[in-house]
Short mmCIF file of N, CA and C in Angstrom, two decimals:
data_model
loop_
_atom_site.label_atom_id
_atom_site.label_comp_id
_atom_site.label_asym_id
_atom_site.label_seq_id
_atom_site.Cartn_x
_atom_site.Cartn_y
_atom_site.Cartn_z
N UNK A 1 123.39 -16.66 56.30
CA UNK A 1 122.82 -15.39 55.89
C UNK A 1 123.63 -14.23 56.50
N UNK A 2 123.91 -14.61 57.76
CA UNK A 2 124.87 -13.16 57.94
C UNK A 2 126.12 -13.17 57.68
N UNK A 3 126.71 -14.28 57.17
CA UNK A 3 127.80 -13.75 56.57
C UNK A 3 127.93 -13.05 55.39
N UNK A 4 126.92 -13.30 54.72
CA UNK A 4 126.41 -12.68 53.52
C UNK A 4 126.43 -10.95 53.73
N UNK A 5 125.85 -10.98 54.77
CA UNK A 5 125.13 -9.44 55.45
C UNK A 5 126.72 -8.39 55.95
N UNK A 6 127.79 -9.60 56.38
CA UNK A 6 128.95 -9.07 57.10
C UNK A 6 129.90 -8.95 55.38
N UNK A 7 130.01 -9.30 54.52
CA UNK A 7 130.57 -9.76 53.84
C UNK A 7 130.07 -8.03 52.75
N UNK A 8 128.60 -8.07 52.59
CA UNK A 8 128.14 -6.86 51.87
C UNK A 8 128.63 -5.50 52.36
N UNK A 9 128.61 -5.69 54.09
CA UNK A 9 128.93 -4.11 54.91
C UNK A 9 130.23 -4.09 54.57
N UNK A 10 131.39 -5.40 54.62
CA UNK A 10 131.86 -4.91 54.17
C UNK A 10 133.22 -4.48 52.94
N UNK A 11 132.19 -4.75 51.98
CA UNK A 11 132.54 -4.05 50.67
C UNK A 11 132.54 -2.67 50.64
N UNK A 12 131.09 -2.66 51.35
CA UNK A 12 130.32 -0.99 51.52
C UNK A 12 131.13 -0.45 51.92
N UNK A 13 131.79 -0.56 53.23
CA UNK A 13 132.97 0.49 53.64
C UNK A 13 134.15 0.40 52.98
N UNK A 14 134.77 -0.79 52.27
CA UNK A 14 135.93 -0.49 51.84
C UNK A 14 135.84 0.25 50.32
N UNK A 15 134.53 0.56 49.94
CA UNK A 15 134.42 1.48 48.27
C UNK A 15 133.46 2.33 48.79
N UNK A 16 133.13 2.60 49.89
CA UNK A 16 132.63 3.86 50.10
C UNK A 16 131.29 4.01 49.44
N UNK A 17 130.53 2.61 49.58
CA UNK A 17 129.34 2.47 48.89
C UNK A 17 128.09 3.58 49.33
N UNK A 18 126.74 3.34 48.87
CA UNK A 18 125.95 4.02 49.43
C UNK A 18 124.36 2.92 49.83
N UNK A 19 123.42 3.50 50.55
CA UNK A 19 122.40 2.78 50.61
C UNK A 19 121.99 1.44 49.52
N UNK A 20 121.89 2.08 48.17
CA UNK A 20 121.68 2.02 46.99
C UNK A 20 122.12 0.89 46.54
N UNK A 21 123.81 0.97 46.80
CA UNK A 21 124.89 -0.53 46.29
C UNK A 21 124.43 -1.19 47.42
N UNK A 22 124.64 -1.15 48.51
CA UNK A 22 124.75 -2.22 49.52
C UNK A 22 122.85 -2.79 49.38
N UNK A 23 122.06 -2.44 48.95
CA UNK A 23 120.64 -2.99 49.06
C UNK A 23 120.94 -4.24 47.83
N UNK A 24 121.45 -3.59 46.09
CA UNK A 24 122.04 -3.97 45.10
C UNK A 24 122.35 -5.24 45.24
N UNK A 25 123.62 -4.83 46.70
CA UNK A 25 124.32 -6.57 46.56
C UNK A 25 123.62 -7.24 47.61
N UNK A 26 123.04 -7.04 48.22
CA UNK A 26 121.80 -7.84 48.84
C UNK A 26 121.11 -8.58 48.10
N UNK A 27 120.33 -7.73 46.82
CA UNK A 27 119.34 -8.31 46.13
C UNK A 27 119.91 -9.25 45.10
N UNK A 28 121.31 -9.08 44.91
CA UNK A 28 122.06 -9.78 44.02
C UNK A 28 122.30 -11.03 44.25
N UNK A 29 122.38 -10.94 45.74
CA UNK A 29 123.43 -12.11 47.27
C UNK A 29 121.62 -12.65 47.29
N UNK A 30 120.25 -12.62 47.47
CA UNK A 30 119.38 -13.28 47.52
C UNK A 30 118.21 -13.11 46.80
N UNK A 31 118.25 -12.22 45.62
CA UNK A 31 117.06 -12.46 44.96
C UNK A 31 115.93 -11.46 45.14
N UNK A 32 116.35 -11.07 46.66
CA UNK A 32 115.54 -9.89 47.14
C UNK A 32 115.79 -9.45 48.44
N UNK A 33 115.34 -8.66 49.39
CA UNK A 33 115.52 -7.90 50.24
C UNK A 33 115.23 -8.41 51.70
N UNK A 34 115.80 -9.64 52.01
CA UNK A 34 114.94 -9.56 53.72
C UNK A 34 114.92 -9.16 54.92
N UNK A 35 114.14 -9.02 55.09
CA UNK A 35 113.91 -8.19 56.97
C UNK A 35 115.21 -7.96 57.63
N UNK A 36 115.64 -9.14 57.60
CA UNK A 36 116.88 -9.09 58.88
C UNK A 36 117.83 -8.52 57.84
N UNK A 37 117.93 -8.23 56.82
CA UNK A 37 118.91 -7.44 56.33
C UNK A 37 118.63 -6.06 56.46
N UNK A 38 118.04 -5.41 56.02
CA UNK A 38 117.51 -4.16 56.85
C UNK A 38 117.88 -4.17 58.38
N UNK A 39 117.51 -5.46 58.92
CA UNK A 39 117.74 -5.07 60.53
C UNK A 39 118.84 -4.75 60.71
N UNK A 40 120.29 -5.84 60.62
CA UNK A 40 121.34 -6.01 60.31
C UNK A 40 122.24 -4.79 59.65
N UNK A 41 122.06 -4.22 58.43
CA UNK A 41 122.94 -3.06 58.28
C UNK A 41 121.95 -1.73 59.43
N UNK A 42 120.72 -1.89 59.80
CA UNK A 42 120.78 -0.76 60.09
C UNK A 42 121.70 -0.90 62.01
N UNK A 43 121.43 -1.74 62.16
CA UNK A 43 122.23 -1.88 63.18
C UNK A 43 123.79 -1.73 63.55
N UNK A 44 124.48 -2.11 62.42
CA UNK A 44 125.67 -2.96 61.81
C UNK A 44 126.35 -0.95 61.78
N UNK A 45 125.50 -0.57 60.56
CA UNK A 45 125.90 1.03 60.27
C UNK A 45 125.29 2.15 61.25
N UNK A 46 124.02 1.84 61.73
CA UNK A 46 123.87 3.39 62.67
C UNK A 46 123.13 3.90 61.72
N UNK A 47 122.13 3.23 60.69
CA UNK A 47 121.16 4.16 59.90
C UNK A 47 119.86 3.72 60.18
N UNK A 48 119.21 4.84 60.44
CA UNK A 48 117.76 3.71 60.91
C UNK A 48 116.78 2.72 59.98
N UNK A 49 116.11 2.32 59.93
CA UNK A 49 115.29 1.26 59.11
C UNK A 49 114.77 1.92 58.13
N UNK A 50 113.79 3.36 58.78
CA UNK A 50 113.16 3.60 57.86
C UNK A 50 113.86 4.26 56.66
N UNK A 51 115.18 5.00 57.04
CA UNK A 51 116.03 4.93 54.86
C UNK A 51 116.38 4.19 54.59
N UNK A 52 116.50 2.79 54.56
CA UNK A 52 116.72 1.51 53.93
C UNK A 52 115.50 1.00 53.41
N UNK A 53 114.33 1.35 54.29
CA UNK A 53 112.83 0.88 53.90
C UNK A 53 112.41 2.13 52.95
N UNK A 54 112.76 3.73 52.83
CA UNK A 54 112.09 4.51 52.23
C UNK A 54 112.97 4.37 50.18
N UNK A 55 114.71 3.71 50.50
CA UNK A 55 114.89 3.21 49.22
C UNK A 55 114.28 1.89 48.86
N UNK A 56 113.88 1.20 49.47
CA UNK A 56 113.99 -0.09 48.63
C UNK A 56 111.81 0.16 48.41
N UNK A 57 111.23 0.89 48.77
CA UNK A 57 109.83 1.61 48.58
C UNK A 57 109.76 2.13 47.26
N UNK A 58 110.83 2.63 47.39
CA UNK A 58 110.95 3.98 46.11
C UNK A 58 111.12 3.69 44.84
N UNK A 59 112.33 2.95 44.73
CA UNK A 59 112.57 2.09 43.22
C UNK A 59 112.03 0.60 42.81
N UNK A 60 111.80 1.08 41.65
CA UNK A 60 111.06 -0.57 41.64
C UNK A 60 111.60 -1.84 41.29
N UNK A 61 112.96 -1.15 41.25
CA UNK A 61 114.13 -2.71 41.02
C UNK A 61 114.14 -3.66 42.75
N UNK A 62 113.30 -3.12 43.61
CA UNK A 62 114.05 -3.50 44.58
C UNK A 62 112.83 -4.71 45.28
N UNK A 63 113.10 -5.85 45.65
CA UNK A 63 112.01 -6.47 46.33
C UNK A 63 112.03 -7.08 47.49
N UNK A 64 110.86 -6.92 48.00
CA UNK A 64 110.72 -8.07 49.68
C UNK A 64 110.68 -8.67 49.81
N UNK A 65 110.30 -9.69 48.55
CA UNK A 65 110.21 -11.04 48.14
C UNK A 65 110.65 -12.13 47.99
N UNK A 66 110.68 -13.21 47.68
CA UNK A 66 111.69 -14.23 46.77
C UNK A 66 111.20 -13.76 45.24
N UNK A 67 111.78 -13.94 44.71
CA UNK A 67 111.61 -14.45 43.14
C UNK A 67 111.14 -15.72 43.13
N UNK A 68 110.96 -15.87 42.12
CA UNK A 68 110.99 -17.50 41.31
C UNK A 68 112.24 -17.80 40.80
N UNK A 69 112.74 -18.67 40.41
CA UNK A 69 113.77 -19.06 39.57
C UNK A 69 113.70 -18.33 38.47
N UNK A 70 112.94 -18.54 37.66
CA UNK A 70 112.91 -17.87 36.27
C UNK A 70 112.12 -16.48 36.72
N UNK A 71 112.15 -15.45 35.55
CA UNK A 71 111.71 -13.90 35.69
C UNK A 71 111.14 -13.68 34.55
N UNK A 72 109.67 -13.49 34.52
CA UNK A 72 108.78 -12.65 33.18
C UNK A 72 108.54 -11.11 33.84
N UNK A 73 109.11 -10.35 32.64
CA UNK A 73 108.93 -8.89 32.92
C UNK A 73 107.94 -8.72 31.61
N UNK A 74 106.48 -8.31 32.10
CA UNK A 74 105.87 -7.59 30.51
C UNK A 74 105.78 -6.13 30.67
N UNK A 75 106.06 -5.45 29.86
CA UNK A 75 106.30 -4.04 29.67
C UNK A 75 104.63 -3.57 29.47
N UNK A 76 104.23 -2.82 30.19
CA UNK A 76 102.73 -2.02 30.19
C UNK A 76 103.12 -0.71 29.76
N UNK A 77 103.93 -0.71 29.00
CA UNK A 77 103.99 1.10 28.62
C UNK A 77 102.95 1.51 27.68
N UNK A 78 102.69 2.50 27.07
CA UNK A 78 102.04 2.78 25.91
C UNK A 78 101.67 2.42 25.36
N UNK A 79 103.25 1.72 24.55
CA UNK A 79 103.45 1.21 23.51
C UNK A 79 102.75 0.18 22.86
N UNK A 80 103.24 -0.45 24.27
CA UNK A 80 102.92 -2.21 24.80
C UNK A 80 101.67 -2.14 25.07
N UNK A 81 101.05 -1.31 25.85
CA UNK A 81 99.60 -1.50 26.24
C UNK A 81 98.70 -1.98 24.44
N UNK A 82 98.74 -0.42 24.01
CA UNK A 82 98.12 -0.03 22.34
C UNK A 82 98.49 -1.74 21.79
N UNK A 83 99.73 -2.52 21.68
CA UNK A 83 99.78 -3.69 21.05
C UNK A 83 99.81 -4.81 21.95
N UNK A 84 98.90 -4.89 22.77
CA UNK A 84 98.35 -5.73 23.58
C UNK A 84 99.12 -6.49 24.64
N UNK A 85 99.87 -5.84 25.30
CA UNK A 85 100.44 -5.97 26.67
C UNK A 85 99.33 -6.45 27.72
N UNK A 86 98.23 -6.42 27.91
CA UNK A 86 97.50 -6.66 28.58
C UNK A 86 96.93 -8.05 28.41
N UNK A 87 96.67 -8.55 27.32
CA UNK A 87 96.55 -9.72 27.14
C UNK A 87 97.14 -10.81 27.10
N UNK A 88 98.26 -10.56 26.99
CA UNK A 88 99.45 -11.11 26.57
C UNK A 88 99.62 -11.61 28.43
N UNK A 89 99.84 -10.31 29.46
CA UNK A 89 99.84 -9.97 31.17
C UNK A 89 98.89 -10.93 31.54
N UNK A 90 97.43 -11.13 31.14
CA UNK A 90 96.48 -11.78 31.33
C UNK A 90 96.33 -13.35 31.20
N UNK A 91 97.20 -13.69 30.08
CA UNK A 91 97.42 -14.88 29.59
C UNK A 91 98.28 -15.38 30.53
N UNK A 92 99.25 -14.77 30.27
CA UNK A 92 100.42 -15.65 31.39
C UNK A 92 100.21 -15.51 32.83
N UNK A 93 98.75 -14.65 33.33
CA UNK A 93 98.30 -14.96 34.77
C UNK A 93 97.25 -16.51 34.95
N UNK A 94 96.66 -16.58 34.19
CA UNK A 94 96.18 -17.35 33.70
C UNK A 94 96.82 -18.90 33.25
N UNK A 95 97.65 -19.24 32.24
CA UNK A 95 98.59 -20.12 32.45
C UNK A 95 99.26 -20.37 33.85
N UNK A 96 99.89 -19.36 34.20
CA UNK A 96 100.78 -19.42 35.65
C UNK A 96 99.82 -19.96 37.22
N UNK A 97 98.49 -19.63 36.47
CA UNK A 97 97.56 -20.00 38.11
C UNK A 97 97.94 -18.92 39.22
N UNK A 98 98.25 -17.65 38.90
CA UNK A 98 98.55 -16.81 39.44
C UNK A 98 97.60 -16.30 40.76
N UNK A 99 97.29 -16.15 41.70
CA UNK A 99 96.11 -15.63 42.69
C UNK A 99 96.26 -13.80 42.18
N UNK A 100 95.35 -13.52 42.50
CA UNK A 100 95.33 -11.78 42.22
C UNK A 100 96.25 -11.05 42.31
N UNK A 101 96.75 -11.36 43.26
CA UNK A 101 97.84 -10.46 44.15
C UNK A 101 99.31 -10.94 44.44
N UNK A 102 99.57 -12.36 43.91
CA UNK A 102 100.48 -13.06 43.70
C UNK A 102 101.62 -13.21 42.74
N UNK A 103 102.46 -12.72 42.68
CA UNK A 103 103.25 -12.29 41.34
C UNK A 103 104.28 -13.58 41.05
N UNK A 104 104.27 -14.91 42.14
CA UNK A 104 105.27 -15.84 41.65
C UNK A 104 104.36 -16.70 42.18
N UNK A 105 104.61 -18.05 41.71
CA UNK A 105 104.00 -19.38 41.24
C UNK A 105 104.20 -20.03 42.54
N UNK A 106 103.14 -20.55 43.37
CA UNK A 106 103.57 -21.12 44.27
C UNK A 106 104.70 -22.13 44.59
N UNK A 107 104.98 -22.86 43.21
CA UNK A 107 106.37 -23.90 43.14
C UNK A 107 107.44 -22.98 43.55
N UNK A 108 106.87 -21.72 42.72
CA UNK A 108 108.64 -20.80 43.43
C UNK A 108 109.45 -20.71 41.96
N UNK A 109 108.65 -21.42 40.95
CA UNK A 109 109.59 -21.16 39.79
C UNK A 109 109.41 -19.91 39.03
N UNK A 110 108.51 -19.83 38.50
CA UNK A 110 107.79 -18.93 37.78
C UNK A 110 107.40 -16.96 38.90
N UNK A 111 108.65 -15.85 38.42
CA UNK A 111 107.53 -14.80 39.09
C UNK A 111 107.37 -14.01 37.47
N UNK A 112 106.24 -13.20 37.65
CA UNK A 112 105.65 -12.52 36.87
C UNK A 112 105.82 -10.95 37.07
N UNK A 113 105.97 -10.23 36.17
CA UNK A 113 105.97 -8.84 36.53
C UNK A 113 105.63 -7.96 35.62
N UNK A 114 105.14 -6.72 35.98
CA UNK A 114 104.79 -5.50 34.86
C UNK A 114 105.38 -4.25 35.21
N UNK A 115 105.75 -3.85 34.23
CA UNK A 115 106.75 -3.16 34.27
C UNK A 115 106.40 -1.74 33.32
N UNK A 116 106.58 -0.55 33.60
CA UNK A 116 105.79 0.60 33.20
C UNK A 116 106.60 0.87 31.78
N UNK A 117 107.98 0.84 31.70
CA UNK A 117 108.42 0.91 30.11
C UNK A 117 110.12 0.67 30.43
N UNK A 118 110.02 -0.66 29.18
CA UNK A 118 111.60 -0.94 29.12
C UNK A 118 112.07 0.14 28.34
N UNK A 119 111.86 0.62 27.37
CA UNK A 119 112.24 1.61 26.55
C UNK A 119 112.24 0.81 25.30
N UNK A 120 112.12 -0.13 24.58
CA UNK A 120 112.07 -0.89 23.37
C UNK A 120 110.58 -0.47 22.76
N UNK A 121 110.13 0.30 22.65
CA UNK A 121 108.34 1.28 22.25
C UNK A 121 108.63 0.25 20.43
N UNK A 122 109.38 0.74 20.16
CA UNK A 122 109.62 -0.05 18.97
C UNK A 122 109.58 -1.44 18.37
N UNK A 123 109.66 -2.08 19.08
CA UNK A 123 109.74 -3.53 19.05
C UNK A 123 108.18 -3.84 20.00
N UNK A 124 107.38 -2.79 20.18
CA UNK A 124 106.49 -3.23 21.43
C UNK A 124 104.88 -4.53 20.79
N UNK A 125 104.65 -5.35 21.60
CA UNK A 125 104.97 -5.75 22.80
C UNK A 125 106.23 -6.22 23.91
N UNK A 126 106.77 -5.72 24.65
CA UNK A 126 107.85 -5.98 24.64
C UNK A 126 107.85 -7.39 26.12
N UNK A 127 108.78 -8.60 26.19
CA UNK A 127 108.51 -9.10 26.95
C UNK A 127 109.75 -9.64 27.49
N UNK A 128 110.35 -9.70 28.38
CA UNK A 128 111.42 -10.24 28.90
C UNK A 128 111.84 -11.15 29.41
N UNK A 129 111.98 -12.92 29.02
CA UNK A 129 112.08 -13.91 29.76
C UNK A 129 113.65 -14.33 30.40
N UNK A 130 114.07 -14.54 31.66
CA UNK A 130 115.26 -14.38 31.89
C UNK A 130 116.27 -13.39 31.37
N UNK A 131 116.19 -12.47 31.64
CA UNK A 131 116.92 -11.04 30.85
C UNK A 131 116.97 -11.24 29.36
N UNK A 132 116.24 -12.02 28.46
CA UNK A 132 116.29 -11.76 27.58
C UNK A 132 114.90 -11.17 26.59
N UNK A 133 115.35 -10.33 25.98
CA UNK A 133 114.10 -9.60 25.49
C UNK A 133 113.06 -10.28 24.15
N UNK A 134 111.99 -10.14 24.05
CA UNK A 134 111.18 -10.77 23.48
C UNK A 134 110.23 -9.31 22.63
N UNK A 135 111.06 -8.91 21.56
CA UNK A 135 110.26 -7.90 20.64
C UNK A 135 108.57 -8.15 19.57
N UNK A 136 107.82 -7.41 19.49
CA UNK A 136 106.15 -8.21 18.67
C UNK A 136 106.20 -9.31 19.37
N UNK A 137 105.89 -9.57 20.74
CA UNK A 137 105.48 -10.50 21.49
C UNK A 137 103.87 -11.09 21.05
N UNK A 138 103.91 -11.90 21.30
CA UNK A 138 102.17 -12.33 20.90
C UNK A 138 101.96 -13.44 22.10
N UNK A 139 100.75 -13.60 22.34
CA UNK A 139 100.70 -14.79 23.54
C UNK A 139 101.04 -16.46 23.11
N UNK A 140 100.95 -16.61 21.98
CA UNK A 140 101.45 -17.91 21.23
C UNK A 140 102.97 -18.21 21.59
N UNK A 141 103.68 -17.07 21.11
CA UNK A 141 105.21 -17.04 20.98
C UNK A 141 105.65 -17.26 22.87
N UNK A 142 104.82 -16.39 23.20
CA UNK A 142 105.27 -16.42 25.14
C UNK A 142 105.11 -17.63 25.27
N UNK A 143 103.67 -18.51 25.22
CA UNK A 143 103.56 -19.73 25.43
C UNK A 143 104.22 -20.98 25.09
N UNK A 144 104.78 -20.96 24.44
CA UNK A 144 105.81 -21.60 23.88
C UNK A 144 106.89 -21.82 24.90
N UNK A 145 107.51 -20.27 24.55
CA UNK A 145 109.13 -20.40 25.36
C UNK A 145 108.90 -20.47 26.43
N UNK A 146 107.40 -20.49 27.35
CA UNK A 146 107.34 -20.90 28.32
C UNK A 146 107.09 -22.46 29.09
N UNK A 147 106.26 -23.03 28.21
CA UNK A 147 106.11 -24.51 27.64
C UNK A 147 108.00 -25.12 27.61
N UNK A 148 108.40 -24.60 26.63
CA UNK A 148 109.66 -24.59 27.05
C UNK A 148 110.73 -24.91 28.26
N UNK A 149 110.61 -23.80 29.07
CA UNK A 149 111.28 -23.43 30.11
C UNK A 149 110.61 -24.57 31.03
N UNK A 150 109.48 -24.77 31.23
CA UNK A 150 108.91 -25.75 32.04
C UNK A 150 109.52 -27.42 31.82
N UNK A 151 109.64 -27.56 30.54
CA UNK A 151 110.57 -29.24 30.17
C UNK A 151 109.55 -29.65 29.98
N UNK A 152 110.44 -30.36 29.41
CA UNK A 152 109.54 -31.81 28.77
C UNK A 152 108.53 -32.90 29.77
N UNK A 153 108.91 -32.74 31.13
CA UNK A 153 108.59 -33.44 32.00
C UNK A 153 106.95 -33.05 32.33
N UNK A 154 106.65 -31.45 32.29
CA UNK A 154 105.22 -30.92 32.21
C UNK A 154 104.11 -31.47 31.30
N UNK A 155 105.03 -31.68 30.67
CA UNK A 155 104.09 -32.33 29.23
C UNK A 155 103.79 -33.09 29.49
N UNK A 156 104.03 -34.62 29.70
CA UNK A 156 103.33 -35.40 30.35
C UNK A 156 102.11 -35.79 31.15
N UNK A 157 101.96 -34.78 32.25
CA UNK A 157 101.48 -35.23 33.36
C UNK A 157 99.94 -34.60 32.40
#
């Protein structure tokens, strides 16, 4: 892990990065944001914790988390709400065995997310499985490519 951490600082100094990139290739380098990385550049650079903690607060690309392997983004915008984003959110908490407050699957495969607006209003419901977008989403169609993604091996048991 810290070579990872020595390896990010430094890129940062040789392109003259900012908070922003170096969190970027963190989240890139693990999926998400951990502690000792914060500790680490703030130590490493001479910036204190809390502007590394007040960007990665601020934007919502940024997480504390692990992921899951795979990534569901459902879009709650407007759009999406009016053509049933919520149900659709509901369903796949539900399938997933999600706890309230839990946004990835205890296996670690599956995280879940909502997301205020991809910008696709047009195509809405809009749903995103592994960066790929899913336009007139319906909970049938999700269930599927998620059935899917799980293998053949789920089926079974």
């Amino acid at each position: 892990m810290i070579e990872t951490f020595e390896t990010i600082v430094s890129q940062y100094r040789q392109n003259g990065g900012n908070i922003i990139s170096l969190l970027q290739d963190t989240q890139d380098a693990f999926g998400y944001i951990p502690r000792e990385a914060i500790d680490y550049f703030s130590q490493t650079l001479g910036i204190a914790p809390s502007r590394f903690f007040g960007v990665v607060t601020f934007y919502a690309q940024f997480r504390m988390r692990p992921t899951g392997r795979h990534k569901i983004t459902v879009c709650c915008g407007t759009a999406c709400h009016v053509r049933g984003s919520d149900r659709i959110l509901n369903s796949l908490q539900i399938e997933l065995k999600l706890e309230p407050e839990a946004d990835t699957t205890k296996d670690g495969e599956l995280t879940l997310e909502q997301v205020n607006c991809v910008g696709a209003c047009s195509i809405a419901p809009v749903l995103i499985l592994d960066k790929k977008v899913y336009g007139k989403a319906t909970t049938d169609k999700i269930m599927k490519e998620l059935r899917a993604l799980k293998g053949p091996s789920d089926d079974k048991e």
